[in-house]
Coordinates of C-alpha atoms in Angstrom, one line a residue:
X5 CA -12.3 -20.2 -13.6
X6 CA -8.5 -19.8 -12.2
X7 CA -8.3 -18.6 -8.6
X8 CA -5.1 -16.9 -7.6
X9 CA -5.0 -17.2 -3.6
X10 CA -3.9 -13.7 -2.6
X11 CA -2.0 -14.8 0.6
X12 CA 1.8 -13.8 2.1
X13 CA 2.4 -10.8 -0.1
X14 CA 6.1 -10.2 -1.0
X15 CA 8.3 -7.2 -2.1
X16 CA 11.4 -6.9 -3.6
X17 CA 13.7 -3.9 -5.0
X18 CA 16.9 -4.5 -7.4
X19 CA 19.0 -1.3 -7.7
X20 CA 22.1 -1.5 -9.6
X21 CA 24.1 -4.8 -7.8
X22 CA 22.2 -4.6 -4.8
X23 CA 19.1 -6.5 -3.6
X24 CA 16.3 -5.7 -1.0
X25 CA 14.1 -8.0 0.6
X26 CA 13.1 -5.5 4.0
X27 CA 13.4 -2.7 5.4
X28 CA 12.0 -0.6 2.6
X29 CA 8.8 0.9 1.0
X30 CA 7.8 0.5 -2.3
X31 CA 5.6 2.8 -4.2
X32 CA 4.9 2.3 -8.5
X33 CA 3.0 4.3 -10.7
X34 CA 1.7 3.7 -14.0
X35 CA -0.7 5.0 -16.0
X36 CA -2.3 5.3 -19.9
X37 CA -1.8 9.2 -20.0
X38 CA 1.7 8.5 -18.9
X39 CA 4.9 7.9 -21.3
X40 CA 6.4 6.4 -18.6
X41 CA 6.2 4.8 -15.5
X42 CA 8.0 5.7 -12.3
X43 CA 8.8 4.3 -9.5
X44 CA 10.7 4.5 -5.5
X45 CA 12.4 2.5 -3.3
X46 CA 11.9 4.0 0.4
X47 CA 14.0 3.0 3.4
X48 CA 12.6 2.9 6.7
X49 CA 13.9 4.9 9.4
X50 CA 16.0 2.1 10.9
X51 CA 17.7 0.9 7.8
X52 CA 19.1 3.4 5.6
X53 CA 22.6 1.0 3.9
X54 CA 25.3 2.9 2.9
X55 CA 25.5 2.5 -0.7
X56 CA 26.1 4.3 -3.9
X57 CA 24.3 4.2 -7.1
X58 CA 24.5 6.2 -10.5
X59 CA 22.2 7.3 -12.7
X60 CA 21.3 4.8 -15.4
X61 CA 21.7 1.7 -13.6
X62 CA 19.0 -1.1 -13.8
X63 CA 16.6 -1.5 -11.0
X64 CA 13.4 -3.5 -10.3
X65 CA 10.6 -3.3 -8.2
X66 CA 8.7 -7.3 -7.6
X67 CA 5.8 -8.4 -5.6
X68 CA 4.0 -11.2 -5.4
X69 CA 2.8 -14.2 -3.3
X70 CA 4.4 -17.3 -1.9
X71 CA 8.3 -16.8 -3.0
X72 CA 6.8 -16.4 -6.9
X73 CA 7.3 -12.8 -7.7
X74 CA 6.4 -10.8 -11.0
X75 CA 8.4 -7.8 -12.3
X76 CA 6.1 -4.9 -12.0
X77 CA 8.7 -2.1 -12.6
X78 CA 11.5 -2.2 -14.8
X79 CA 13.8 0.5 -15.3
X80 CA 16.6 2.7 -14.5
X81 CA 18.2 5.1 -11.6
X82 CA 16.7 8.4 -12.4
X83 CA 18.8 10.2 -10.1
X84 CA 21.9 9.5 -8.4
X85 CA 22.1 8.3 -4.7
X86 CA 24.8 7.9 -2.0
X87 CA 23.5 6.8 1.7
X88 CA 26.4 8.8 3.3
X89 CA 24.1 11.8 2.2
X90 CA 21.3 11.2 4.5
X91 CA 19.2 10.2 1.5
X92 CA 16.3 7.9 2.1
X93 CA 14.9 7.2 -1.5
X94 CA 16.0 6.1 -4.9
X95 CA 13.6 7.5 -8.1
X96 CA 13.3 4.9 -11.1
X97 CA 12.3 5.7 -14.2
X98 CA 11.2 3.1 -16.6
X99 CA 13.3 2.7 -20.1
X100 CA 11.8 5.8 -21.3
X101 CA 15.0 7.6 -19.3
X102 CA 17.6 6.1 -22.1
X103 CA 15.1 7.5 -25.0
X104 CA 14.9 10.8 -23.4
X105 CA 19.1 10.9 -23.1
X106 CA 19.1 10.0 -26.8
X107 CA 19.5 12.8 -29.2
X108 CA 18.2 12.2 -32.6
X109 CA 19.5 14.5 -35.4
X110 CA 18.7 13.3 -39.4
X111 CA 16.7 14.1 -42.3
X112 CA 14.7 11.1 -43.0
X113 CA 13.5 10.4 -46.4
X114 CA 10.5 8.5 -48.4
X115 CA 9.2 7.4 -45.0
X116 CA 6.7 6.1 -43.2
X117 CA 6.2 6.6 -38.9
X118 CA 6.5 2.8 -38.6
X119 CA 10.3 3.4 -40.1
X120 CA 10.8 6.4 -38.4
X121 CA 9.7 5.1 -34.8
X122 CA 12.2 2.0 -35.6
X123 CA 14.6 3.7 -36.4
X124 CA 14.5 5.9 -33.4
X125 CA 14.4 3.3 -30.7
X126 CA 17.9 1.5 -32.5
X127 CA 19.5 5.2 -32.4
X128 CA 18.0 4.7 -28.8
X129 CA 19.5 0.5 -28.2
X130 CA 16.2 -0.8 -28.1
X131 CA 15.1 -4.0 -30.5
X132 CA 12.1 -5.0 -29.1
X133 CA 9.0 -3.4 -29.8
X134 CA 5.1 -3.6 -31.4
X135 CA 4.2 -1.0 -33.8
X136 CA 1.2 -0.5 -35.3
X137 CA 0.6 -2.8 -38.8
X138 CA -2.0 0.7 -39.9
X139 CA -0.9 1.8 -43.4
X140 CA -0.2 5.2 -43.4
X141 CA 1.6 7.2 -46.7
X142 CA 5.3 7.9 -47.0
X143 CA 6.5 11.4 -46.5
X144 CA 9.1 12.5 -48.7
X145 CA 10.5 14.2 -46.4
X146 CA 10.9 15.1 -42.3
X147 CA 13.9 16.7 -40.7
X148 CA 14.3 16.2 -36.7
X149 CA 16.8 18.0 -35.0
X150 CA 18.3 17.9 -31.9
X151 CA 15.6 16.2 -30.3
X152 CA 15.8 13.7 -27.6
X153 CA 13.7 10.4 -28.7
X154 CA 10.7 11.3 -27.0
X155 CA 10.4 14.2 -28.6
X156 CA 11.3 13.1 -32.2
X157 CA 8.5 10.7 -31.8
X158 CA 6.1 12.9 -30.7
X159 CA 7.3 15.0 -33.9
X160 CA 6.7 12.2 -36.1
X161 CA 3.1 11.6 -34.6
X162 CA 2.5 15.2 -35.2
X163 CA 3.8 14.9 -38.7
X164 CA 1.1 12.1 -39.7
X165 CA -1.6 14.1 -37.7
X166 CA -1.7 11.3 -34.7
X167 CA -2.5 11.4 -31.5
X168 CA -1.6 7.3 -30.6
X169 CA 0.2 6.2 -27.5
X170 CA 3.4 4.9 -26.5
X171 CA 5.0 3.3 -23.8
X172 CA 7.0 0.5 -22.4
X173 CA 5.4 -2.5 -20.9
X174 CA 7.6 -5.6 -19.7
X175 CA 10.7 -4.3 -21.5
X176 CA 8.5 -3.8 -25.0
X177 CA 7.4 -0.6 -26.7
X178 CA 4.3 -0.5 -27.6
X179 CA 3.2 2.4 -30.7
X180 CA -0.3 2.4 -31.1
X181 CA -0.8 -1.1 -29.9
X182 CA -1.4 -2.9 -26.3
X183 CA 0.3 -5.8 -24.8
X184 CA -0.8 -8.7 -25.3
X185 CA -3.2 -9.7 -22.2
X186 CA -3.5 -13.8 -20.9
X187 CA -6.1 -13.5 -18.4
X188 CA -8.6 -11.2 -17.3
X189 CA -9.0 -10.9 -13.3
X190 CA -11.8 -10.7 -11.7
X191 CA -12.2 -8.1 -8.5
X192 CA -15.1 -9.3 -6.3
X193 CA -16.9 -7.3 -3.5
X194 CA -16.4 -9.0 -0.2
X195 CA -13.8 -10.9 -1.9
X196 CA -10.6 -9.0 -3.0
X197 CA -12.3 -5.5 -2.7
X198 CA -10.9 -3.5 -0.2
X199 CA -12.6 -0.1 -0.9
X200 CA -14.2 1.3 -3.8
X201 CA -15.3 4.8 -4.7
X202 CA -15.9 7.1 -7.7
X203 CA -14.0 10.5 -7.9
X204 CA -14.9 13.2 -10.8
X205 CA -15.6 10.4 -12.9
X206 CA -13.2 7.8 -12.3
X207 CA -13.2 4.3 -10.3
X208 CA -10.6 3.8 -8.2
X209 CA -10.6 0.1 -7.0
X210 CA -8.5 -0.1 -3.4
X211 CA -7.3 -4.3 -3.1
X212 CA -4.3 -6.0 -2.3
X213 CA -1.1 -6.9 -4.4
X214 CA -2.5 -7.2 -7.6
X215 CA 1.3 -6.9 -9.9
X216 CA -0.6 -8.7 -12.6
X217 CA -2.2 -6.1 -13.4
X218 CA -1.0 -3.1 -15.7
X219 CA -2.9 0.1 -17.8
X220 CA -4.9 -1.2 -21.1
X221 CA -5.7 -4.2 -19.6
X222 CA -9.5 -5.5 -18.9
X223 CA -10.6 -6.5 -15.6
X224 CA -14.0 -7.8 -14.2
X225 CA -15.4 -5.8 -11.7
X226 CA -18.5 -7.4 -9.0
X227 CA -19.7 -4.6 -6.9
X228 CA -23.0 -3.8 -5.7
X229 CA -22.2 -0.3 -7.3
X230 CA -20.7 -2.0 -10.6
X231 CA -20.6 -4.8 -12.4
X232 CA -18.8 -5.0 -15.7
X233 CA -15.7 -5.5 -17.6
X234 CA -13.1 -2.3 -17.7
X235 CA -10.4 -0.8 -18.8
X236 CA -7.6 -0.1 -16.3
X237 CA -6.5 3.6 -16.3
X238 CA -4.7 3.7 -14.1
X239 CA -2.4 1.5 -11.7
X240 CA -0.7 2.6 -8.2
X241 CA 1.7 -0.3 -5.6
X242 CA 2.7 1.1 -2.4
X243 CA 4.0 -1.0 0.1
X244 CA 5.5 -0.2 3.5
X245 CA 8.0 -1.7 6.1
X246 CA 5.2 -3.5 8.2
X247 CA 4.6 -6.1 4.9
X248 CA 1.0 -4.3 4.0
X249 CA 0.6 -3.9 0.3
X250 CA -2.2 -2.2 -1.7
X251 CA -2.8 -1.7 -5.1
X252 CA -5.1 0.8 -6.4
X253 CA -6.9 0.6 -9.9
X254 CA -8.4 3.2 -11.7
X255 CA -11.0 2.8 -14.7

């Protein structure tokens, strides 16, 4: 078995050109029941820079351990920001902020949702993606109009009669399938537990940095309470100016 040492946790933001090592809070959500993942970059009360950023510029949230730092948000600048304006925060919203800013208007012929949900991303500028290799029938015919891409793709599920996710993970969208997953963690009581309790029905798992980990995945659970392999729900990062950083999983 692999054992990651979960030692000297690390955080760092990317908005637009700019870089930050300290002097800010983190906080990242992402979940199954979610389209999209979100995400803010808090300054403290002592550093607040005097910057300006638009809306649609990249950004990136990374943590990690020992200087070697995985990507656990990538996205965009949901909404504008300019520090002369007292603001303290910036909002990120994963690529799903392009697709919903992309307005899809055609009549699509002898079709099938694979072709359809291809199509859509390109109108969209995406290339890279994993769509489901289900056979489903072509449909003759299926007008969208003046949706954004989010929507159109919701109308093309509703056109086959399915309810299948899709998201983003890593800079891929996913349509009915899951990323692929390398390694499955295990979170052990007295080890890398923190806290652990049950809430109408769902686990929610309280340990340190764990950027590893992301919705869909399995993970192995050891806890006098539970003991089994699970599917992650749910996953929360926060992180504060005094280096503490929790994440908080949900199955």
């Amino acid at each position: 078995m692999e054992i990651t040492e979960l030692y000297y946790p690390q955080a760092a933001a990317q908005a637009g050109s700019y870089t930050f090592n300290q002097g800010i809070e983190v906080e990242v959500y992402s979940a199954k029941s979610s389209y999209f993942d979100w995400a803010k970059i808090r300054f403290t009360e002592n550093y607040r820079p005097q910057i300006m950023l638009n809306t649609k510029e990249p950004a990136a949230i990374l943590l990690g351990y020992h200087d070697a730092l995985d990507k656990v948000f990538s996205g965009y600048i949901a909404a504008a920001y300019n520090g002369g304006a007292s603001m303290n925060e910036i909002l990120l919203k994963d690529e799903m902020l392009i697709m919903e800013n992309t307005i899809i208007n055609d009549t699509f012929l002898d079709t099938t949702p694979q072709e359809m949900v291809a199509f859509i991303l390109s109108q969209a500028g995406f290339s890279e993606m994993k769509l489901s290799s289900a056979l489903y029938p072509t449909r003759r015919t299926l007008p969208i109009r003046k949706q954004n891409a989010v929507q159109a793709i919701n109308t093309v599920n509703a056109a086959w009669g399915l309810k299948v996710p899709f998201f983003f993970s890593g800079g891929i969208f996913y349509w009915n399938e899951k990323p692929e997953q390398k390694k499955v963690y295990t979170f052990e009581y007295g080890v890398n537990i923190i806290g652990l309790n049950r809430t109408g029905g769902i686990w929610e798992l309280e340990t340190v940095s764990a950027p590893f980990v992301k919705h869909s995945h399995k993970i192995h659970v050891i806890h006098p309470q539970i003991t089994e392999e699970v599917e992650v729900l749910k996953v929360v990062s926060t992180t504060n100016d005094s280096g503490f950083i929790r994440t908080y999983i949900y199955f």
